[in-house]
Structures are given as structure tokens and as C-alpha cells.
Amino acid sequence: MTTMESLIGLVNRIQRACTVLGDYGRDDNNTFSSLWEALPSVAVVGGQSSGKSSVLESIVGRDFLPRGSGIVTRRPLVLQLHKLEGGSQEYAEFLHLPRRKFTDFSLVRQEIQDETDRVTGKTKQISPIPIHLSIYSPNVVNLTLIDLPGLTKVAVEGQPESIVQEIESMVRSYVEKPNCIILAISPANQDIATSDAIKLAREVDPTGERTFGVLTKLDLMDKGTNALDVLEGRSYRLQHPWVGIVNRSQADINKNVDMIIARRKEHEYFASSPDYGHLANKMGSEYLAKLLSQHLESVIRARIPSITSLINKSIDELESEMDHLGRPIALDAGAQLYTILELCRAFERIFKEHLDGGRPGGDRIYNVFDNQLPAALRKLPLDRHLSLQNVRKVVSESDGYQPHLIAPEQGYRRLIDGALNYFRGPAEASVDAVHFVLKELVRKSIAETQELKRFPTFQAELAAAAYQALERFREDGKKTTLRLVDMESSYLTVEFFRRLPQEVEKADNPAASNSDRYAEGHFRRIGSNVSSYIGLVSDTLKNTIPKAVVYCQVRQAKHSLLNHFYTQIGKKEGKQLLQMLDEDPAMMERRQQCAKRLELYKGARDEIDSVLSV
């Protein structure tokens, strides 16, 4: 096989692999990111009944396309020709029937018709969804051709008025691509100035460097006329030479004249023609196929650096994605346990980053201590509790039948106990607020752990285990903070109250003070003293509650969030571990697709290197 055949065969294989893997037509990357888009192909363009199908069959050497009047090609046909060694049997394969080989080409024609009807129905509608057909034969050159619906000017019965624009838009979507070679088919028995194919080619390829002109039906021109002005480039010049084609006549088609015989008749026609004899060696379907193949080789060689660069870029992107997707799950229980532990560590690392400030969220815990707790303490109903009326009521009830002699100690204690009881609410609220923040950070950390995306079942179990641990930490936090409040009630600061009798003795008029003991001023002093003491306690709890919350909840979450989970995992058997690692089917499918594409791109790179080194 020559270097040219190797290069074009390589492009064919890459294009087919891209198609099989679903890369063709993908629109989730930037321009030319699809490898298919970067590879050259040949689009066959022409008006209806211009002879497009006959040209394709002549190139292939087989009668395999549907025929009829009006619009016959109603879906793009991506035709890939693969040259086999001499003596090999010809066969065809459809992408939608990957395990079936067609050796009877009349069945190929029927399958194209049936597959077209499957999408468009038995109507004259069109569809942009391509049919992919590969033909393997020793009688073809390596080539990819795209047969497009014939351009038309008028909608016929059964077609919407928009059909004219729809067909042109579909054809444009192919021929506008800079890597598309345009095979413009025009019938010789019509004025070239009215050719639909040439008109469209001129619009998308004004320089003519991507356009090959093909003139069909030369044998059907009026006697005494010829197409030399077109074939020799005087009527309309292209950068590439025009090629004349003589297709089988309708009578030959009806008689099922073999394509090999038809090629021989075509060669005889040009060789014996007084008008075209001097061009005979540059006319005919065989010459056209070789001309396109040679041009493809030059285009491919020019594109090799950009194609190689694209392949390398795609390999890097796919390898990066494979790293994110992770390796397939091992069947060994030890390896499965290792995978689970690695997933847990990845989650814990991100969770700790949230707490320590590497990621946002941990600052919300500080906000609980710096804003929410002080605000809650300020809102305590202490003014109502220490109102003159309530102080008198509590003190009087505490004295019972025997009024207090110097200071109402029982009254003080009851007032302080009642006031401190209000602190239980802010203490519990601080615990709950931090618990809510920690739960939210667990949720965010799980969502941000890329490795966990593969395993929705394990995600749920990990989240449940983390939430259960946080619940235990919350209960411990509540117990500890409430103990702090209870400790303040259980033992009052003696030094503060020892000063109170001294202050009474220092009064200017003790007798007056004694007589005022049950008056309004006396109860106001009691309320004021209790308020001062509660203020001291509030300042203390404002500092100790955060310490208790951090110690019981935040610190525990940071260092032992999954300890109980690890213990439970260690008790599980291999089957249970595998159930935990029940991977998301979509993720598995994505990894398989990435692996196949990665294999394709690496194989393509190696083949390009080997072909160019010959």
C-alpha cells in the first residue's frame, strides 16, 4: 500500500471510529474540537436529476443507490470507501447495523430506502440525520464521500414550501466547512450559468480552491454541440480541472449492465470521441476517483500538523477527564476497601478546608459566636424579671413567715436562678446554629468531592454517617453548654455578695436605711445587685459557650467525623463493599466512552507517526 493510500485509509478509519463513538456531530466542544471536523471529506452537491447518484455508483463500481424521479436522496449519506487487497470479497456495512455484512448490493439499496423512511416516513420530507455506509472493495480508492439531497427550486406535491430553503441550508452546513472538498455536479445538457451546484460552490468557495467541477450527461447533448468550453475552463474556471463523466443510460440501468462494463464503455466513449479524444486520459469516473484521492492526500499532508495538535490536545483532555472519573472498580475486597477509604479521605480533606478557611463556609461558625450569641444574650427578658414588682414578689415569697434580717439571701438566690435559666435558650441555640453550619459544610464538601460523583449509593451512606456523627456531637455540645449554665447557678461567686453588707454599713444614715428595708428603694437595690451579677455571668458565658461548642462539635467534626463509619466499614464483607460502590450508570458509560475515544486518538497518533515515517 502506498503512503497516499495509507494516509487516506487512516483518515477513513479515524472518521469511522469518531462516528461509531458518537463524536461526529457533537457540539459540546469548541470549533474544530471534534476530530471529524478537522479531517477532510468530499461532499457531492448538485441539482435534482443532475446525475449525482450515477457519479457515486461509477466511483464505487456498484449499483447500490435508490433511484426514481424527483427527490430521491432525502438524508445525507456518508459513504466511506475502504480499499481491500485484490481478490477480497466486496461487502458493505451500515453504522446502524454494525454486525451485519451486505454482499448483495441490491439489499444495500433497499436498506438505504428503509432507513430513510424510518426517519422521514414514506413522504418526500428530508432529514439532516445522516446514514453512515462503509463499502469495502478491491475496486475502490480510500475515500469519504457525502451524498447530499439534490438542490431544487420548487417544492413538489407533498412537500412544504420551505423544502427549497431546508435543502440548501442542509447542503450549506456541510460545504461551508473549510475542510470540505466540494464535488459540484452539473449536467452538460444545461447551461453551466444555471448550475445550482456551481452557484452554491461559488458562494462558499469564491476562490475555487475546494471545488471540483464534474460535468455529466455529455452523451445526451444536442448533436453538433459539445462542452469543451466548460471542460477546458473557458466558461467557468476552477483551480482544479473539470472532469467529464458518462453515466449509464436508463436502458443500461434497466438491463442491470455491470458497472465494470459501464466503466469500459465510458472509457471507449472518450477515447473515440472527436470532441473529447484529446482529453480522454483526464475524463471518466476512474480518473475522478484518483484525482480526488490525490487531492485528499495533499490536503491531509497539509493538515497533519493541525490534526496532530488536535489529537494531542484531545488526549490531554481525555486523560484529565479519566483522572476525574477514576479507574474501574476492582473485584478484590481489599482494593474496594482501599477505594472507600480514599474516597473518605478526599471528602475529609475538603471538609477540613472549609473549616480552616481554605474554602468558604467556616467563617459562618465564627459569626454564630460573634453576632448571634451576643445578640441573643442582649435580648433576654432580664428587665421584666428584675422589675420592682417581680423583685418584691420573689423576695417576699422567699422570706416566708420570717422576714430577712440583713440581706434577703434566699431572695437573691431565687432571682439569680430565675435569671440564669434564661441563658439556657441562647446556649442551645448556639449549638443548633453551629450544627446547621456543619451539616451544610458536609453537604457542600460531598458535592465538591469529584471522586464521589461516581458513587451515588456511597455518597448517600457517607452523608448519613456524617450527619449521624454531627447529631451525636450536637447532643454532647448541648449537655456541655447547659452544664456551664447550671454551674453558674450551682455555685455563686461569693466575693461579689460579701461586698453587699459592707456597702449597707457604709450608708450615711443606718437607721434610715434600716427603716427603708422594706420600702421601694430597698427592692431596687436588690434588683440592681442581681443585674450586676448576671452581667458578670453573661460576660463569662459569652466566652465559655463558644469554647464548649468548638470543643464538642467543631473539633470533633474536624478530627473524628467518620470514625464510627470507619469501624462499620471494617466489618463489611466484599459483597457489601461492592454494593456501596454501586457506580452511577451514566458515569460508567461516560468512562467507557472516554476510554474508547482515548484509544482512538492514541491509535490515530501512532498511525500518523508510522505512515509519515515510511
mmCIF file of C-alpha atoms in Angstrom, residues 213-520:
data_model
loop_
_atom_site.group_PDB
_atom_site.id
_atom_site.type_symbol
_atom_site.label_atom_id
_atom_site.label_comp_id
_atom_site.label_asym_id
_atom_site.label_seq_id
_atom_site.Cartn_x
_atom_site.Cartn_y
_atom_site.Cartn_z
ATOM 1 C CA GLY A 213 -16.389 20.548 -11.215
ATOM 2 C CA VAL A 214 -17.958 17.418 -12.714
ATOM 3 C CA LEU A 215 -19.901 17.505 -15.957
ATOM 4 C CA THR A 216 -22.372 14.672 -16.504
ATOM 5 C CA LYS A 217 -24.614 13.634 -19.433
ATOM 6 C CA LEU A 218 -22.076 14.592 -22.090
ATOM 7 C CA ASP A 219 -23.546 11.868 -24.335
ATOM 8 C CA LEU A 220 -27.008 13.482 -24.109
ATOM 9 C CA MET A 221 -26.036 16.867 -25.572
ATOM 10 C CA ASP A 222 -27.622 18.006 -28.827
ATOM 11 C CA LYS A 223 -25.800 16.852 -31.944
ATOM 12 C CA GLY A 224 -23.236 19.354 -33.124
ATOM 13 C CA THR A 225 -22.642 20.723 -29.646
ATOM 14 C CA ASN A 226 -20.021 19.926 -27.038
ATOM 15 C CA ALA A 227 -18.901 21.014 -23.589
ATOM 16 C CA LEU A 228 -15.287 21.872 -24.355
ATOM 17 C CA ASP A 229 -15.686 25.477 -23.159
ATOM 18 C CA VAL A 230 -16.600 24.148 -19.737
ATOM 19 C CA LEU A 231 -14.163 21.223 -19.589
ATOM 20 C CA GLU A 232 -11.240 23.392 -20.697
ATOM 21 C CA GLY A 233 -12.143 26.125 -18.189
ATOM 22 C CA ARG A 234 -13.208 28.861 -20.548
ATOM 23 C CA SER A 235 -16.822 29.144 -19.405
ATOM 24 C CA TYR A 236 -16.105 28.907 -15.698
ATOM 25 C CA ARG A 237 -12.575 28.463 -14.408
ATOM 26 C CA LEU A 238 -11.786 26.494 -11.285
ATOM 27 C CA GLN A 239 -8.402 25.923 -9.659
ATOM 28 C CA HIS A 240 -8.852 22.211 -10.323
ATOM 29 C CA PRO A 241 -9.596 20.679 -13.753
ATOM 30 C CA TRP A 242 -13.146 19.857 -14.793
ATOM 31 C CA VAL A 243 -13.904 16.171 -15.240
ATOM 32 C CA GLY A 244 -16.444 14.815 -17.695
ATOM 33 C CA ILE A 245 -18.489 11.739 -16.826
ATOM 34 C CA VAL A 246 -20.661 9.473 -18.963
ATOM 35 C CA ASN A 247 -23.069 7.574 -16.796
ATOM 36 C CA ARG A 248 -25.080 4.505 -17.661
ATOM 37 C CA SER A 249 -28.161 5.163 -19.752
ATOM 38 C CA GLN A 250 -31.583 4.360 -18.411
ATOM 39 C CA ALA A 251 -31.666 1.396 -20.782
ATOM 40 C CA ASP A 252 -28.379 0.094 -19.286
ATOM 41 C CA ILE A 253 -29.780 0.543 -15.793
ATOM 42 C CA ASN A 254 -32.954 -1.351 -16.730
ATOM 43 C CA LYS A 255 -30.817 -4.167 -18.132
ATOM 44 C CA ASN A 256 -28.631 -4.183 -14.971
ATOM 45 C CA VAL A 257 -25.493 -3.572 -17.008
ATOM 46 C CA ASP A 258 -22.483 -4.285 -14.817
ATOM 47 C CA MET A 259 -20.628 -1.200 -13.559
ATOM 48 C CA ILE A 260 -17.287 -2.590 -14.743
ATOM 49 C CA ILE A 261 -18.700 -2.841 -18.254
ATOM 50 C CA ALA A 262 -20.148 0.641 -17.867
ATOM 51 C CA ARG A 263 -16.699 1.983 -16.964
ATOM 52 C CA ARG A 264 -15.260 0.320 -20.069
ATOM 53 C CA LYS A 265 -17.975 1.904 -22.238
ATOM 54 C CA GLU A 266 -17.246 5.297 -20.657
ATOM 55 C CA HIS A 267 -13.539 4.949 -21.443
ATOM 56 C CA GLU A 268 -14.353 3.952 -25.049
ATOM 57 C CA TYR A 269 -16.685 6.922 -25.410
ATOM 58 C CA PHE A 270 -13.993 9.455 -24.535
ATOM 59 C CA ALA A 271 -11.238 7.657 -26.417
ATOM 60 C CA SER A 272 -13.283 7.555 -29.637
ATOM 61 C CA SER A 273 -14.937 10.978 -29.314
ATOM 62 C CA PRO A 274 -13.778 13.549 -31.901
ATOM 63 C CA ASP A 275 -14.602 16.298 -29.377
ATOM 64 C CA TYR A 276 -13.067 14.879 -26.220
ATOM 65 C CA GLY A 277 -10.462 12.434 -27.500
ATOM 66 C CA HIS A 278 -7.585 14.738 -26.587
ATOM 67 C CA LEU A 279 -8.882 14.857 -23.003
ATOM 68 C CA ALA A 280 -9.645 11.137 -22.723
ATOM 69 C CA ASN A 281 -6.941 10.428 -20.144
ATOM 70 C CA LYS A 282 -8.409 13.144 -17.860
ATOM 71 C CA MET A 283 -12.057 12.121 -18.148
ATOM 72 C CA GLY A 284 -14.223 9.432 -16.591
ATOM 73 C CA SER A 285 -15.221 8.204 -13.151
ATOM 74 C CA GLU A 286 -11.988 6.261 -12.550
ATOM 75 C CA TYR A 287 -9.891 9.358 -13.216
ATOM 76 C CA LEU A 288 -12.197 11.422 -10.980
ATOM 77 C CA ALA A 289 -11.734 8.975 -8.088
ATOM 78 C CA LYS A 290 -7.942 9.055 -8.471
ATOM 79 C CA LEU A 291 -7.938 12.860 -8.791
ATOM 80 C CA LEU A 292 -9.957 13.222 -5.578
ATOM 81 C CA SER A 293 -7.743 10.700 -3.799
ATOM 82 C CA GLN A 294 -4.564 12.551 -4.827
ATOM 83 C CA HIS A 295 -6.020 15.867 -3.742
ATOM 84 C CA LEU A 296 -7.106 14.377 -0.446
ATOM 85 C CA GLU A 297 -3.553 13.213 0.165
ATOM 86 C CA SER A 298 -2.165 16.712 -0.368
ATOM 87 C CA VAL A 299 -4.855 18.220 1.875
ATOM 88 C CA ILE A 300 -4.201 15.632 4.575
ATOM 89 C CA ARG A 301 -0.444 16.243 4.425
ATOM 90 C CA ALA A 302 -1.028 19.981 4.790
ATOM 91 C CA ARG A 303 -3.403 19.375 7.711
ATOM 92 C CA ILE A 304 -1.237 16.790 9.505
ATOM 93 C CA PRO A 305 0.367 19.313 11.939
ATOM 94 C CA SER A 306 -3.016 20.755 12.981
ATOM 95 C CA ILE A 307 -4.605 17.300 13.128
ATOM 96 C CA THR A 308 -1.746 16.014 15.281
ATOM 97 C CA SER A 309 -2.032 19.057 17.538
ATOM 98 C CA LEU A 310 -5.771 18.477 17.890
ATOM 99 C CA ILE A 311 -5.229 14.793 18.665
ATOM 100 C CA ASN A 312 -2.649 15.616 21.351
ATOM 101 C CA LYS A 313 -4.968 18.238 22.862
ATOM 102 C CA SER A 314 -7.840 15.747 22.870
ATOM 103 C CA ILE A 315 -5.628 13.097 24.507
ATOM 104 C CA ASP A 316 -4.662 15.531 27.285
ATOM 105 C CA GLU A 317 -8.300 16.496 27.880
ATOM 106 C CA LEU A 318 -9.468 12.880 27.910
ATOM 107 C CA GLU A 319 -6.696 11.750 30.251
ATOM 108 C CA SER A 320 -7.620 14.585 32.602
ATOM 109 C CA GLU A 321 -11.269 13.555 32.457
ATOM 110 C CA MET A 322 -10.328 9.911 33.044
ATOM 111 C CA ASP A 323 -8.455 11.020 36.175
ATOM 112 C CA HIS A 324 -11.620 12.743 37.395
ATOM 113 C CA LEU A 325 -13.805 9.774 36.501
ATOM 114 C CA GLY A 326 -11.436 7.347 38.199
ATOM 115 C CA ARG A 327 -10.481 3.792 37.420
ATOM 116 C CA PRO A 328 -12.994 0.932 37.189
ATOM 117 C CA ILE A 329 -13.871 -0.729 40.494
ATOM 118 C CA ALA A 330 -11.657 -3.687 41.396
ATOM 119 C CA LEU A 331 -13.239 -7.034 42.319
ATOM 120 C CA ASP A 332 -10.843 -7.625 45.211
ATOM 121 C CA ALA A 333 -12.335 -6.748 48.639
ATOM 122 C CA GLY A 334 -9.065 -5.231 49.837
ATOM 123 C CA ALA A 335 -8.900 -2.951 46.809
ATOM 124 C CA GLN A 336 -12.545 -1.985 47.309
ATOM 125 C CA LEU A 337 -11.878 -1.106 50.948
ATOM 126 C CA TYR A 338 -8.879 0.953 49.881
ATOM 127 C CA THR A 339 -11.060 2.796 47.338
ATOM 128 C CA ILE A 340 -13.659 3.572 50.021
ATOM 129 C CA LEU A 341 -11.011 4.884 52.410
ATOM 130 C CA GLU A 342 -9.528 7.050 49.667
ATOM 131 C CA LEU A 343 -12.976 8.482 48.939
ATOM 132 C CA CYS A 344 -13.462 9.251 52.633
ATOM 133 C CA ARG A 345 -10.080 10.948 52.853
ATOM 134 C CA ALA A 346 -10.830 13.068 49.798
ATOM 135 C CA PHE A 347 -14.104 14.197 51.404
ATOM 136 C CA GLU A 348 -12.471 14.872 54.785
ATOM 137 C CA ARG A 349 -9.748 16.933 53.159
ATOM 138 C CA ILE A 350 -12.291 19.248 51.531
ATOM 139 C CA PHE A 351 -14.410 19.392 54.713
ATOM 140 C CA LYS A 352 -11.378 20.475 56.760
ATOM 141 C CA GLU A 353 -10.535 23.116 54.138
ATOM 142 C CA HIS A 354 -13.998 24.589 54.688
ATOM 143 C CA LEU A 355 -13.467 24.673 58.442
ATOM 144 C CA ASP A 356 -9.916 26.040 58.307
ATOM 145 C CA GLY A 357 -10.613 28.759 55.747
ATOM 146 C CA GLY A 358 -9.189 27.214 52.580
ATOM 147 C CA ARG A 359 -12.748 27.146 51.244
ATOM 148 C CA PRO A 360 -15.698 29.383 52.240
ATOM 149 C CA GLY A 361 -18.149 28.421 54.986
ATOM 150 C CA GLY A 362 -16.138 28.066 58.207
ATOM 151 C CA ASP A 363 -16.489 31.776 58.904
ATOM 152 C CA ARG A 364 -20.215 31.235 59.495
ATOM 153 C CA ILE A 365 -19.349 29.415 62.739
ATOM 154 C CA TYR A 366 -17.465 32.464 63.992
ATOM 155 C CA ASN A 367 -20.489 34.570 63.071
ATOM 156 C CA VAL A 368 -22.587 32.481 65.481
ATOM 157 C CA PHE A 369 -20.236 33.364 68.343
ATOM 158 C CA ASP A 370 -19.515 36.955 67.395
ATOM 159 C CA ASN A 371 -23.019 38.086 66.417
ATOM 160 C CA GLN A 372 -25.831 35.611 67.064
ATOM 161 C CA LEU A 373 -24.892 34.639 70.633
ATOM 162 C CA PRO A 374 -24.259 38.218 71.905
ATOM 163 C CA ALA A 375 -27.472 39.383 70.220
ATOM 164 C CA ALA A 376 -29.443 36.566 71.872
ATOM 165 C CA LEU A 377 -27.971 37.435 75.306
ATOM 166 C CA ARG A 378 -28.912 41.076 74.873
ATOM 167 C CA LYS A 379 -32.497 40.110 74.090
ATOM 168 C CA LEU A 380 -33.003 38.096 77.297
ATOM 169 C CA PRO A 381 -36.078 39.405 79.266
ATOM 170 C CA LEU A 382 -33.990 40.338 82.329
ATOM 171 C CA ASP A 383 -35.635 43.758 82.704
ATOM 172 C CA ARG A 384 -39.002 42.089 83.249
ATOM 173 C CA HIS A 385 -37.524 39.509 85.590
ATOM 174 C CA LEU A 386 -35.782 42.201 87.694
ATOM 175 C CA SER A 387 -38.642 44.680 87.665
ATOM 176 C CA LEU A 388 -39.541 46.225 91.041
ATOM 177 C CA GLN A 389 -42.789 44.303 91.198
ATOM 178 C CA ASN A 390 -41.158 40.913 90.461
ATOM 179 C CA VAL A 391 -38.221 41.533 92.834
ATOM 180 C CA ARG A 392 -40.628 42.413 95.673
ATOM 181 C CA LYS A 393 -42.725 39.329 94.895
ATOM 182 C CA VAL A 394 -39.765 36.907 94.753
ATOM 183 C CA VAL A 395 -38.059 38.318 97.861
ATOM 184 C CA SER A 396 -41.269 38.341 99.882
ATOM 185 C CA GLU A 397 -42.107 34.773 98.886
ATOM 186 C CA SER A 398 -38.581 33.678 99.775
ATOM 187 C CA ASP A 399 -38.842 35.154 103.302
ATOM 188 C CA GLY A 400 -41.908 33.172 104.182
ATOM 189 C CA TYR A 401 -43.310 33.918 107.674
ATOM 190 C CA GLN A 402 -39.901 35.125 108.939
ATOM 191 C CA PRO A 403 -38.715 38.355 107.235
ATOM 192 C CA HIS A 404 -34.991 38.564 106.424
ATOM 193 C CA LEU A 405 -32.855 40.327 108.991
ATOM 194 C CA ILE A 406 -29.989 41.842 106.990
ATOM 195 C CA ALA A 407 -29.902 40.685 103.346
ATOM 196 C CA PRO A 408 -32.549 38.529 101.650
ATOM 197 C CA GLU A 409 -30.158 35.674 100.640
ATOM 198 C CA GLN A 410 -32.915 33.289 99.560
ATOM 199 C CA GLY A 411 -34.468 36.068 97.527
ATOM 200 C CA TYR A 412 -31.145 36.775 95.849
ATOM 201 C CA ARG A 413 -30.669 33.099 95.026
ATOM 202 C CA ARG A 414 -34.142 32.730 93.547
ATOM 203 C CA LEU A 415 -33.766 35.865 91.454
ATOM 204 C CA ILE A 416 -30.348 34.720 90.179
ATOM 205 C CA ASP A 417 -31.571 31.179 89.439
ATOM 206 C CA GLY A 418 -34.539 32.545 87.528
ATOM 207 C CA ALA A 419 -32.327 34.917 85.537
ATOM 208 C CA LEU A 420 -29.733 32.231 84.719
ATOM 209 C CA ASN A 421 -32.461 29.918 83.495
ATOM 210 C CA TYR A 422 -32.967 32.303 80.575
ATOM 211 C CA PHE A 423 -29.390 31.586 79.407
ATOM 212 C CA ARG A 424 -30.267 28.016 78.515
ATOM 213 C CA GLY A 425 -32.065 29.163 75.331
ATOM 214 C CA PRO A 426 -29.080 31.065 73.772
ATOM 215 C CA ALA A 427 -26.756 28.208 74.784
ATOM 216 C CA GLU A 428 -28.881 25.607 72.960
ATOM 217 C CA ALA A 429 -29.441 27.977 70.015
ATOM 218 C CA SER A 430 -25.657 28.361 69.570
ATOM 219 C CA VAL A 431 -25.259 24.583 69.481
ATOM 220 C CA ASP A 432 -28.067 24.233 66.926
ATOM 221 C CA ALA A 433 -26.730 27.062 64.748
ATOM 222 C CA VAL A 434 -23.248 25.539 64.573
ATOM 223 C CA HIS A 435 -24.804 22.112 63.911
ATOM 224 C CA PHE A 436 -26.688 23.569 60.945
ATOM 225 C CA VAL A 437 -23.479 25.131 59.565
ATOM 226 C CA LEU A 438 -21.588 21.850 59.938
ATOM 227 C CA LYS A 439 -24.350 19.932 58.144
ATOM 228 C CA GLU A 440 -24.288 22.416 55.290
ATOM 229 C CA LEU A 441 -20.497 22.121 55.060
ATOM 230 C CA VAL A 442 -20.812 18.323 54.884
ATOM 231 C CA ARG A 443 -23.319 18.665 52.050
ATOM 232 C CA LYS A 444 -21.096 21.115 50.163
ATOM 233 C CA SER A 445 -17.982 19.017 50.730
ATOM 234 C CA ILE A 446 -19.674 15.908 49.332
ATOM 235 C CA ALA A 447 -20.824 17.878 46.285
ATOM 236 C CA GLU A 448 -17.313 19.275 45.759
ATOM 237 C CA THR A 449 -15.553 15.907 46.096
ATOM 238 C CA GLN A 450 -15.196 14.922 42.449
ATOM 239 C CA GLU A 451 -14.280 11.337 43.279
ATOM 240 C CA LEU A 452 -17.661 10.804 44.971
ATOM 241 C CA LYS A 453 -19.696 11.720 41.892
ATOM 242 C CA ARG A 454 -19.165 8.207 40.566
ATOM 243 C CA PHE A 455 -20.898 6.551 43.517
ATOM 244 C CA PRO A 456 -24.371 7.894 44.409
ATOM 245 C CA THR A 457 -25.011 4.998 46.828
ATOM 246 C CA PHE A 458 -21.778 5.620 48.698
ATOM 247 C CA GLN A 459 -22.468 9.361 48.686
ATOM 248 C CA ALA A 460 -25.770 8.734 50.485
ATOM 249 C CA GLU A 461 -24.168 6.392 53.054
ATOM 250 C CA LEU A 462 -21.308 8.801 53.688
ATOM 251 C CA ALA A 463 -23.711 11.709 54.150
ATOM 252 C CA ALA A 464 -25.896 9.677 56.530
ATOM 253 C CA ALA A 465 -22.866 8.637 58.597
ATOM 254 C CA ALA A 466 -21.571 12.228 58.772
ATOM 255 C CA TYR A 467 -24.994 13.574 59.776
ATOM 256 C CA GLN A 468 -25.340 10.920 62.482
ATOM 257 C CA ALA A 469 -21.923 11.864 63.869
ATOM 258 C CA LEU A 470 -22.871 15.554 63.868
ATOM 259 C CA GLU A 471 -26.061 14.676 65.733
ATOM 260 C CA ARG A 472 -24.018 12.946 68.437
ATOM 261 C CA PHE A 473 -21.697 15.954 68.616
ATOM 262 C CA ARG A 474 -24.714 18.244 68.953
ATOM 263 C CA GLU A 475 -26.111 16.264 71.878
ATOM 264 C CA ASP A 476 -22.731 16.403 73.567
ATOM 265 C CA GLY A 477 -22.497 20.136 72.861
ATOM 266 C CA LYS A 478 -25.917 20.779 74.377
ATOM 267 C CA LYS A 479 -25.085 18.827 77.501
ATOM 268 C CA THR A 480 -21.817 20.689 77.943
ATOM 269 C CA THR A 481 -23.167 24.212 77.353
ATOM 270 C CA LEU A 482 -26.153 23.611 79.622
ATOM 271 C CA ARG A 483 -23.759 22.356 82.286
ATOM 272 C CA LEU A 484 -21.949 25.696 82.036
ATOM 273 C CA VAL A 485 -25.219 27.482 82.777
ATOM 274 C CA ASP A 486 -26.083 25.059 85.579
ATOM 275 C CA MET A 487 -22.622 25.523 87.133
ATOM 276 C CA GLU A 488 -23.232 29.248 87.357
ATOM 277 C CA SER A 489 -26.468 28.506 89.233
ATOM 278 C CA SER A 490 -24.987 25.841 91.489
ATOM 279 C CA TYR A 491 -22.240 27.997 92.962
ATOM 280 C CA LEU A 492 -22.445 31.771 93.098
ATOM 281 C CA THR A 493 -19.349 33.973 93.233
ATOM 282 C CA VAL A 494 -19.062 34.677 96.984
ATOM 283 C CA GLU A 495 -16.763 37.688 96.754
ATOM 284 C CA PHE A 496 -19.403 39.637 94.864
ATOM 285 C CA PHE A 497 -22.022 39.188 97.602
ATOM 286 C CA ARG A 498 -19.640 39.703 100.553
ATOM 287 C CA ARG A 499 -19.369 43.295 99.472
ATOM 288 C CA LEU A 500 -23.094 43.892 99.840
ATOM 289 C CA PRO A 501 -23.342 44.049 103.744
ATOM 290 C CA GLN A 502 -20.323 46.335 103.845
ATOM 291 C CA GLU A 503 -21.991 48.693 101.451
ATOM 292 C CA VAL A 504 -25.049 48.755 103.754
ATOM 293 C CA GLU A 505 -22.934 49.513 106.789
ATOM 294 C CA LYS A 506 -21.205 52.381 104.941
ATOM 295 C CA ALA A 507 -24.509 54.155 104.423
ATOM 296 C CA ASP A 508 -24.631 57.713 105.889
ATOM 297 C CA ASN A 509 -27.708 57.019 107.953
ATOM 298 C CA PRO A 510 -28.002 53.355 109.048
ATOM 299 C CA ALA A 511 -31.247 53.936 110.911
ATOM 300 C CA ALA A 512 -32.858 55.408 107.842
ATOM 301 C CA SER A 513 -31.514 52.525 105.799
ATOM 302 C CA ASN A 514 -32.923 50.057 108.330
ATOM 303 C CA SER A 515 -36.324 51.670 108.242
ATOM 304 C CA ASP A 516 -36.270 51.661 104.423
ATOM 305 C CA ARG A 517 -35.519 47.933 104.248
ATOM 306 C CA TYR A 518 -38.998 47.042 103.013
ATOM 307 C CA ALA A 519 -39.503 50.212 101.003
ATOM 308 C CA GLU A 520 -39.188 50.650 97.228
#
